[in-house]
C-alpha cells in the first residue's frame, strides 16, 4: 500500500495508477428501516486508484449505501464483499485496518486536544509494525487537512468547519486502503472544499480507493473518476462524470431544470440551475 503523499494538497496530482483492482463489491444490496425500503438491489464495484462519488437528492440513500459498503450499517438483502470475503466475516480490528470512515457527524463529548483526536486514527495499528510510522502518519495527515495551527486546541472549542478538517485528518492518519467520506465538504469554505477533494484524488492516485458522498455536483464532476447517482434508493446511473451528469438525468433526479456547461469541448461538466 502506498503512503499518503506528503506534498501539500495544492500541488500537482499524480497520474492515474497503471493498475486498478476491484477491492469492494456490493451485490444486490438492500436496506429496509421501519418497513420502508431505503436501498433496493444496488450492485456496485469500488476500485483502487479511483475516486467514486455518490450523488443524488436528499433521501436518495447515499449515506445508507456508504454505511453498508463500509460495514458501519447492516443491510437486509444481498452482500458486500471485501476482497471476495463477506464484510461480516471480518473482525472489527481487521476492518479498521482495511478501511477508514468519515461520518457526517463527528461528535466528541470530551475536550480532547486536536492532536489526540488525529492520533486516534492510529489505534488500529497498535502492536503492529505499522505503529512505528505513527509520527509520520500523523504529521502528514495534519498537513494535508491544514490543521497544524489547531493541534493544541480543544476539539470541542472548534468551529464546525475546523472539526470537519480535524476529523478528516484522523481518517487520513489511519492509512487504510479504502477511505469512505460522507459529505466531507459540507461545513467547509470554498478553499477547503477544494483542498479536501484534491486530497481525496491524491489518495486515489497513490493507489487507494476513495468513496465520497457529495451534494455539489460540479465538485463531484471535477474530481471523481466515476459518479454513482442514486434516486429513490436505487442506483440510477454510474459512469464517468460526462456520462452520468446529463441535463436530462440531473433534472429528472432533482426535479429542477439545469444547464450542463462545458468550459472547453470534452471537459468535465459544470452543473448550473436554471433560474428566472
Coordinates of N, CA, C and O in Angstrom, one line a residue, residues 100-256:
X100 N -11.2 3.2 6.4 CA -11.4 4.3 7.3 C -12.7 5.0 6.9 O -13.0 5.1 5.7
X101 N -13.4 5.5 7.9 CA -14.8 6.1 7.6 C -14.9 7.5 8.3 O -14.6 7.6 9.5
X102 N -15.2 8.5 7.5 CA -15.6 9.8 8.0 C -17.1 10.0 7.9 O -17.6 10.1 6.8
X103 N -17.7 10.0 9.0 CA -19.2 10.1 9.0 C -19.6 11.6 9.0 O -18.8 12.5 9.3
X104 N -20.9 11.9 8.7 CA -21.3 13.2 8.7 C -21.2 13.9 10.1 O -20.7 15.0 10.2
X105 N -21.6 13.2 11.1 CA -21.5 13.8 12.5 C -20.2 13.3 13.2 O -20.0 12.1 13.2
X106 N -19.4 14.2 13.6 CA -18.2 13.9 14.3 C -18.2 14.4 15.7 O -17.6 15.4 16.1
X107 N -19.1 13.9 16.5 CA -19.3 14.4 17.9 C -18.4 13.8 18.9 O -18.1 12.6 18.9
X108 N -17.7 14.6 19.6 CA -16.8 14.2 20.7 C -17.2 14.9 22.0 O -17.3 16.1 22.0
X109 N -17.6 14.1 23.0 CA -18.1 14.7 24.2 C -17.0 15.3 25.1 O -17.1 16.3 25.8
X110 N -15.8 14.6 25.1 CA -14.7 15.0 26.0 C -13.8 16.0 25.3 O -13.6 15.9 24.1
X111 N -13.2 16.9 26.0 CA -12.4 18.0 25.4 C -11.0 17.6 25.0 O -10.0 18.1 25.6
X112 N -10.9 16.6 24.1 CA -9.6 16.1 23.7 C -8.9 17.2 22.9 O -9.5 18.0 22.2
X113 N -7.6 17.2 23.0 CA -6.8 18.1 22.1 C -6.9 17.6 20.7 O -7.1 16.4 20.4
X114 N -6.8 18.5 19.7 CA -6.8 18.1 18.3 C -5.8 17.1 18.0 O -6.1 16.1 17.3
X115 N -4.6 17.2 18.5 CA -3.5 16.2 18.2 C -3.9 14.8 18.8 O -3.5 13.8 18.2
X116 N -4.7 14.8 19.8 CA -5.1 13.5 20.4 C -6.2 12.9 19.5 O -6.2 11.7 19.3
X117 N -7.1 13.7 18.9 CA -8.1 13.2 18.0 C -7.5 12.6 16.8 O -7.8 11.5 16.3
X118 N -6.5 13.3 16.2 CA -5.8 12.8 15.0 C -5.1 11.5 15.3 O -5.1 10.6 14.5
X119 N -4.5 11.5 16.4 CA -3.7 10.3 16.8 C -4.6 9.0 17.0 O -4.2 7.9 16.9
X120 N -5.9 9.3 17.3 CA -6.9 8.1 17.4 C -6.9 7.3 16.1 O -7.3 6.1 16.1
X121 N -6.6 8.0 15.0 CA -6.6 7.2 13.7 C -5.6 6.1 13.7 O -5.7 5.2 12.8
X122 N -4.6 6.2 14.5 CA -3.5 5.2 14.6 C -3.9 4.0 15.5 O -3.1 3.0 15.5
X123 N -5.0 4.0 16.2 CA -5.3 3.0 17.1 C -5.3 1.6 16.5 O -4.9 0.6 17.2
X124 N -5.9 1.4 15.3 CA -5.9 0.0 14.7 C -4.5 -0.6 14.6 O -4.4 -1.8 14.4
X125 N -3.5 0.2 14.5 CA -2.1 -0.3 14.2 C -1.3 -0.6 15.5 O -0.1 -0.9 15.3
X126 N -1.9 -0.4 16.7 CA -1.1 -0.7 17.9 C -0.7 -2.2 17.9 O -1.4 -3.1 17.4
X127 N 0.5 -2.4 18.3 CA 1.2 -3.7 18.3 C 1.3 -4.3 17.0 O 1.3 -5.6 16.8
X128 N 1.5 -3.5 15.9 CA 1.9 -4.0 14.6 C 3.1 -3.2 14.1 O 3.4 -2.1 14.7
X129 N 3.8 -3.7 13.1 CA 5.0 -2.9 12.6 C 4.6 -1.5 12.1 O 5.4 -0.6 12.2
X130 N 3.3 -1.4 11.6 CA 2.9 -0.1 11.1 C 2.8 1.0 12.2 O 2.8 2.2 11.9
X131 N 2.8 0.6 13.5 CA 2.7 1.5 14.6 C 3.9 2.4 14.6 O 3.9 3.5 15.2
X132 N 5.0 1.9 14.1 CA 6.3 2.7 14.1 C 6.2 3.9 13.2 O 7.0 4.8 13.3
X133 N 5.2 3.9 12.3 CA 5.0 5.1 11.4 C 4.1 6.1 12.0 O 3.7 7.0 11.2
X134 N 3.7 6.0 13.2 CA 2.7 6.9 13.8 C 3.0 8.4 13.6 O 2.2 9.1 13.1
X135 N 4.2 8.8 14.0 CA 4.5 10.2 14.0 C 4.5 10.8 12.5 O 3.9 11.8 12.3
X136 N 5.0 10.0 11.6 CA 5.0 10.4 10.2 C 3.5 10.5 9.7 O 3.2 11.4 9.0
X137 N 2.7 9.4 10.0 CA 1.4 9.4 9.5 C 0.6 10.6 10.1 O -0.2 11.2 9.3
X138 N 0.7 10.9 11.3 CA 0.0 12.0 12.0 C 0.4 13.3 11.4 O -0.4 14.1 11.1
X139 N 1.7 13.5 11.2 CA 2.2 14.8 10.7 C 1.7 15.0 9.3 O 1.3 16.1 8.9
X140 N 1.7 14.0 8.4 CA 1.2 14.1 7.0 C -0.3 14.4 7.0 O -0.7 15.2 6.2
X141 N -1.0 13.7 7.9 CA -2.5 13.9 8.0 C -2.8 15.4 8.4 O -3.7 16.0 7.9
X142 N -2.1 15.9 9.4 CA -2.3 17.2 9.9 C -2.0 18.2 8.8 O -2.7 19.2 8.6
X143 N -0.9 18.0 8.1 CA -0.5 18.9 7.0 C -1.5 18.9 5.8 O -2.0 19.9 5.3
X144 N -2.0 17.7 5.5 CA -2.9 17.6 4.4 C -4.3 18.2 4.7 O -4.9 18.8 3.8
X145 N -4.7 18.0 5.9 CA -6.0 18.6 6.3 C -5.9 20.0 6.8 O -6.9 20.7 7.1
X146 N -4.7 20.6 6.7 CA -4.5 22.0 7.1 C -5.0 22.3 8.5 O -5.7 23.3 8.7
X147 N -4.6 21.5 9.5 CA -5.0 21.7 10.9 C -3.8 21.9 11.8 O -3.9 21.8 13.0
X148 N -2.6 22.2 11.2 CA -1.4 22.3 12.1 C -1.5 23.4 13.1 O -1.0 23.3 14.2
X149 N -2.3 24.5 12.8 CA -2.4 25.6 13.7 C -3.4 25.3 14.8 O -3.6 26.1 15.7
X150 N -4.1 24.1 14.7 CA -5.1 23.8 15.7 C -4.7 22.7 16.7 O -5.5 22.4 17.6
X151 N -3.5 22.1 16.5 CA -3.2 20.9 17.2 C -3.3 21.0 18.7 O -3.5 20.0 19.4
X152 N -3.1 22.2 19.3 CA -3.1 22.3 20.7 C -4.4 22.9 21.3 O -4.5 23.2 22.5
X153 N -5.4 23.0 20.4 CA -6.7 23.4 20.8 C -7.6 22.3 21.1 O -7.4 21.1 20.7
X154 N -8.7 22.5 21.9 CA -9.6 21.5 22.3 C -10.6 21.3 21.1 O -11.1 22.3 20.6
X155 N -10.9 20.1 20.8 CA -11.8 19.8 19.7 C -13.2 20.4 19.9 O -13.8 20.9 19.0
X156 N -13.6 20.4 21.2 CA -15.0 20.9 21.5 C -15.1 22.4 21.3 O -16.2 23.0 21.3
X157 N -13.9 23.1 21.2 CA -13.9 24.6 21.1 C -13.8 25.0 19.6 O -13.8 26.2 19.4
X158 N -13.8 24.1 18.7 CA -13.6 24.4 17.3 C -14.9 24.7 16.6 O -16.0 24.3 17.0
X159 N -14.8 25.4 15.5 CA -16.0 25.6 14.6 C -16.3 24.4 13.9 O -15.6 23.4 13.9
X160 N -17.5 24.4 13.3 CA -17.9 23.2 12.5 C -17.0 22.8 11.4 O -16.6 21.6 11.2
X161 N -16.5 23.8 10.7 CA -15.5 23.5 9.6 C -14.2 23.0 10.1 O -13.6 22.1 9.5
X162 N -13.8 23.6 11.2 CA -12.5 23.1 11.8 C -12.6 21.7 12.3 O -11.7 20.9 12.1
X163 N -13.7 21.4 12.9 CA -14.0 20.0 13.4 C -14.0 19.0 12.2 O -13.4 17.9 12.3
X164 N -14.6 19.4 11.1 CA -14.6 18.6 9.9 C -13.2 18.3 9.4 O -12.9 17.1 9.0
X165 N -12.4 19.3 9.4 CA -11.0 19.1 8.9 C -10.2 18.2 9.9 O -9.4 17.4 9.4
X166 N -10.4 18.4 11.2 CA -9.7 17.5 12.1 C -10.1 16.1 12.0 O -9.3 15.2 12.1
X167 N -11.4 15.9 11.8 CA -12.0 14.5 11.6 C -11.4 13.9 10.4 O -11.1 12.7 10.3
X168 N -11.2 14.7 9.3 CA -10.6 14.2 8.1 C -9.2 13.8 8.4 O -8.7 12.8 7.9
X169 N -8.4 14.6 9.2 CA -7.1 14.3 9.5 C -7.0 12.9 10.2 O -6.1 12.1 10.0
X170 N -7.9 12.7 11.1 CA -8.0 11.4 11.8 C -8.1 10.2 10.8 O -7.4 9.2 10.9
X171 N -9.0 10.4 9.9 CA -9.2 9.4 8.9 C -7.9 9.2 8.0 O -7.5 8.0 7.7
X172 N -7.3 10.3 7.6 CA -6.1 10.2 6.8 C -5.0 9.5 7.6 O -4.2 8.7 7.0
X173 N -4.9 9.8 8.9 CA -3.8 9.2 9.7 C -4.0 7.7 9.8 O -3.0 6.9 10.1
X174 N -5.2 7.2 9.6 CA -5.4 5.7 9.7 C -4.7 4.9 8.6 O -4.5 3.7 8.8
X175 N -4.5 5.6 7.5 CA -3.7 5.0 6.4 C -4.3 3.6 6.0 O -3.6 2.6 6.1
X176 N -5.5 3.6 5.5 CA -6.1 2.4 5.0 C -6.2 2.4 3.5 O -6.1 3.4 2.9
X177 N -6.4 1.2 3.0 CA -6.5 1.1 1.5 C -7.8 1.7 1.0 O -7.9 2.2 -0.2
X178 N -8.9 1.7 1.8 CA -10.2 2.2 1.3 C -10.5 3.3 2.3 O -10.4 3.2 3.5
X179 N -11.0 4.4 1.7 CA -11.4 5.6 2.5 C -12.9 6.0 2.1 O -13.2 6.2 1.0
X180 N -13.7 6.0 3.1 CA -15.1 6.4 3.0 C -15.3 7.8 3.6 O -15.0 8.0 4.8
X181 N -15.9 8.7 2.8 CA -16.1 10.1 3.3 C -17.5 10.5 3.0 O -18.0 10.6 1.9
X182 N -18.3 10.8 4.1 CA -19.7 11.1 4.0 C -19.8 12.6 4.1 O -19.7 13.2 5.2
X183 N -20.1 13.3 3.0 CA -20.2 14.8 2.9 C -19.1 15.5 3.6 O -19.3 16.3 4.5
X184 N -17.8 15.2 3.2 CA -16.7 15.8 3.9 C -16.5 17.3 3.6 O -15.8 18.0 4.4
X185 N -17.2 17.9 2.6 CA -17.1 19.3 2.3 C -18.3 20.1 2.8 O -18.3 21.3 2.6
X186 N -19.2 19.5 3.5 CA -20.5 20.2 3.8 C -20.3 21.4 4.7 O -21.0 22.4 4.5
X187 N -19.4 21.4 5.6 CA -19.2 22.5 6.5 C -18.0 23.4 6.2 O -17.6 24.3 7.0
X188 N -17.4 23.2 5.0 CA -16.2 23.9 4.7 C -16.4 25.1 3.7 O -17.3 25.1 2.9
X189 N -15.4 26.0 3.8 CA -15.4 27.1 2.9 C -14.9 26.7 1.5 O -14.4 25.5 1.4
X190 N -14.9 27.6 0.6 CA -14.6 27.2 -0.8 C -13.2 26.6 -0.9 O -13.0 25.6 -1.6
X191 N -12.2 27.3 -0.3 CA -10.8 26.8 -0.4 C -10.7 25.4 0.2 O -10.0 24.5 -0.4
X192 N -11.3 25.2 1.3 CA -11.1 23.9 2.0 C -11.9 22.8 1.3 O -11.5 21.6 1.4
X193 N -13.0 23.1 0.7 CA -13.7 22.1 -0.2 C -12.7 21.6 -1.3 O -12.6 20.4 -1.5
X194 N -12.1 22.5 -1.9 CA -11.1 22.1 -3.0 C -10.0 21.3 -2.4 O -9.5 20.3 -3.0
X195 N -9.5 21.7 -1.2 CA -8.4 21.0 -0.6 C -8.8 19.6 -0.3 O -8.0 18.6 -0.5
X196 N -10.0 19.4 0.3 CA -10.4 18.0 0.6 C -10.5 17.2 -0.6 O -10.1 16.0 -0.6
X197 N -11.0 17.7 -1.7 CA -11.2 16.9 -2.9 C -9.8 16.6 -3.6 O -9.6 15.6 -4.1
X198 N -8.9 17.6 -3.5 CA -7.6 17.4 -4.0 C -6.9 16.2 -3.2 O -6.2 15.4 -3.8
X199 N -7.1 16.3 -1.9 CA -6.5 15.2 -1.1 C -7.1 13.9 -1.4 O -6.4 12.9 -1.4
X200 N -8.4 13.9 -1.6 CA -9.1 12.6 -2.0 C -8.5 12.0 -3.3 O -8.3 10.8 -3.4
X201 N -8.3 12.9 -4.3 CA -7.8 12.5 -5.6 C -6.4 12.0 -5.4 O -6.0 11.0 -6.0
X202 N -5.6 12.7 -4.6 CA -4.2 12.3 -4.4 C -4.1 10.9 -3.7 O -3.3 10.1 -4.0
X203 N -5.1 10.6 -2.8 CA -5.1 9.3 -2.2 C -5.4 8.2 -3.3 O -4.7 7.2 -3.3
X204 N -6.3 8.5 -4.1 CA -6.7 7.6 -5.2 C -5.5 7.4 -6.1 O -5.2 6.2 -6.5
X205 N -4.8 8.4 -6.5 CA -3.7 8.3 -7.4 C -2.5 7.6 -6.7 O -1.6 7.1 -7.4
X206 N -2.5 7.5 -5.4 CA -1.5 6.8 -4.7 C -1.9 5.3 -4.5 O -1.2 4.5 -3.9
X207 N -3.0 4.9 -5.1 CA -3.4 3.5 -5.1 C -4.5 3.1 -4.2 O -4.9 2.0 -4.0
X208 N -5.1 4.1 -3.5 CA -6.2 3.9 -2.6 C -7.5 3.8 -3.3 O -7.6 4.2 -4.5
X209 N -8.6 3.4 -2.7 CA -9.9 3.5 -3.2 C -10.7 4.5 -2.3 O -10.7 4.4 -1.1
X210 N -11.3 5.5 -2.9 CA -12.0 6.6 -2.2 C -13.5 6.6 -2.6 O -13.7 6.7 -3.8
X211 N -14.4 6.5 -1.6 CA -15.8 6.6 -1.9 C -16.3 7.9 -1.1 O -16.1 7.9 0.1
X212 N -16.9 8.8 -1.8 CA -17.2 10.1 -1.2 C -18.7 10.5 -1.5 O -19.1 10.4 -2.7
X213 N -19.5 10.8 -0.5 CA -20.8 11.3 -0.7 C -20.7 12.8 -0.9 O -20.2 13.5 0.0
X214 N -21.3 13.4 -1.9 CA -21.3 14.8 -2.2 C -22.6 15.3 -2.6 O -23.4 14.6 -3.3
X215 N -22.9 16.6 -2.3 CA -24.1 17.2 -2.8 C -23.8 18.1 -4.0 O -24.6 18.4 -4.8
X216 N -22.6 18.7 -4.0 CA -22.2 19.6 -5.0 C -21.8 18.8 -6.3 O -20.8 18.2 -6.4
X217 N -22.7 18.9 -7.3 CA -22.5 18.1 -8.5 C -21.3 18.5 -9.3 O -20.5 17.7 -9.9
X218 N -21.0 19.8 -9.3 CA -19.9 20.3 -10.1 C -18.6 19.9 -9.4 O -17.6 19.6 -10.1
X219 N -18.6 19.9 -8.1 CA -17.4 19.4 -7.3 C -17.1 17.9 -7.6 O -16.0 17.5 -7.8
X220 N -18.2 17.1 -7.6 CA -18.1 15.7 -7.9 C -17.6 15.5 -9.3 O -16.7 14.7 -9.5
X221 N -18.1 16.3 -10.2 CA -17.6 16.2 -11.6 C -16.2 16.5 -11.8 O -15.5 15.9 -12.6
X222 N -15.7 17.5 -11.0 CA -14.3 18.0 -11.2 C -13.3 16.9 -10.7 O -12.2 16.9 -11.2
X223 N -13.7 16.1 -9.7 CA -12.7 15.3 -9.0 C -12.9 13.8 -9.1 O -12.0 13.0 -8.9
X224 N -14.1 13.4 -9.4 CA -14.4 11.9 -9.4 C -14.0 11.3 -10.7 O -14.2 11.9 -11.7
X225 N -13.5 10.0 -10.6 CA -13.3 9.2 -11.8 C -14.6 8.6 -12.2 O -14.9 8.5 -13.4
X226 N -15.4 8.2 -11.3 CA -16.8 7.7 -11.6 C -17.8 8.4 -10.6 O -17.4 8.7 -9.5
X227 N -19.0 8.5 -11.1 CA -20.1 9.0 -10.3 C -21.2 8.0 -10.3 O -21.6 7.5 -11.3
X228 N -21.7 7.7 -9.1 CA -22.9 6.9 -9.0 C -24.1 7.8 -8.5 O -24.0 8.4 -7.5
X229 N -25.1 7.9 -9.3 CA -26.3 8.7 -8.9 C -27.4 7.8 -8.4 O -27.9 6.9 -9.0
X230 N -27.8 8.2 -7.2 CA -28.9 7.4 -6.5 C -30.2 8.3 -6.5 O -30.2 9.5 -6.3
X231 N -31.3 7.6 -6.8 CA -32.6 8.2 -6.8 C -33.6 7.2 -6.2 O -33.6 6.1 -6.7
X232 N -34.3 7.6 -5.2 CA -35.3 6.7 -4.6 C -34.8 5.4 -4.1 O -35.5 4.4 -4.2
X233 N -33.5 5.4 -3.6 CA -33.0 4.1 -3.1 C -32.4 3.2 -4.1 O -32.0 2.1 -3.8
X234 N -32.4 3.6 -5.4 CA -31.8 2.7 -6.4 C -30.6 3.5 -7.1 O -30.5 4.7 -7.0
X235 N -29.7 2.7 -7.6 CA -28.5 3.3 -8.3 C -29.0 3.5 -9.8 O -29.0 2.6 -10.6
X236 N -29.4 4.8 -10.0 CA -30.0 5.1 -11.3 C -29.0 5.1 -12.4 O -29.3 4.9 -13.6
X237 N -27.7 5.5 -12.1 CA -26.7 5.6 -13.2 C -25.3 5.5 -12.5 O -25.1 6.0 -11.4
X238 N -24.3 5.0 -13.2 CA -23.0 5.0 -12.8 C -22.1 5.1 -14.0 O -22.3 4.4 -15.0
X239 N -21.0 5.9 -13.9 CA -20.1 6.1 -15.0 C -19.3 7.3 -14.8 O -19.2 7.8 -13.7
X240 N -18.7 7.8 -15.9 CA -17.8 9.0 -15.8 C -18.7 10.2 -15.6 O -20.0 10.1 -15.8
X241 N -18.2 11.3 -15.1 CA -19.0 12.5 -14.9 C -19.8 12.9 -16.2 O -21.0 13.3 -16.1
X242 N -19.1 12.8 -17.3 CA -19.8 13.2 -18.5 C -21.0 12.3 -18.9 O -22.0 12.7 -19.5
X243 N -20.8 11.0 -18.5 CA -21.8 10.0 -18.8 C -23.0 10.2 -17.9 O -24.2 10.0 -18.3
X244 N -22.8 10.5 -16.7 CA -23.9 10.5 -15.7 C -24.6 11.8 -15.6 O -25.8 11.9 -15.5
X245 N -23.8 12.9 -15.6 CA -24.4 14.2 -15.3 C -24.9 14.9 -16.6 O -24.4 15.9 -17.0
X246 N -25.9 14.3 -17.1 CA -26.6 15.0 -18.3 C -27.7 15.8 -17.7 O -28.2 15.6 -16.6
X247 N -28.1 16.8 -18.5 CA -29.1 17.8 -18.1 C -30.4 17.0 -17.8 O -31.2 17.3 -16.8
X248 N -30.7 16.1 -18.7 CA -32.0 15.3 -18.5 C -32.0 14.5 -17.3 O -33.0 14.5 -16.5
X249 N -30.9 13.8 -17.0 CA -30.9 12.9 -15.8 C -30.9 13.7 -14.5 O -31.6 13.4 -13.6
X250 N -30.0 14.8 -14.5 CA -30.0 15.6 -13.3 C -31.3 16.3 -13.0 O -31.8 16.3 -11.9
X251 N -31.9 16.8 -14.1 CA -33.2 17.4 -13.9 C -34.3 16.5 -13.4 O -35.1 16.9 -12.6
X252 N -34.3 15.3 -13.9 CA -35.3 14.3 -13.5 C -35.0 13.9 -12.0 O -36.0 13.7 -11.3
X253 N -33.8 13.7 -11.7 CA -33.5 13.3 -10.3 C -33.8 14.3 -9.3 O -34.3 14.0 -8.2
X254 N -33.5 15.6 -9.6 CA -33.7 16.7 -8.6 C -35.0 17.5 -8.8 O -35.3 18.3 -7.9
X255 N -35.7 17.2 -9.9 CA -36.9 18.0 -10.1 C -36.6 19.5 -10.3 O -37.4 20.3 -9.9
X256 N -35.5 19.7 -11.0 CA -35.1 21.1 -11.3 C -34.4 21.2 -12.6 O -33.6 20.3 -13.0

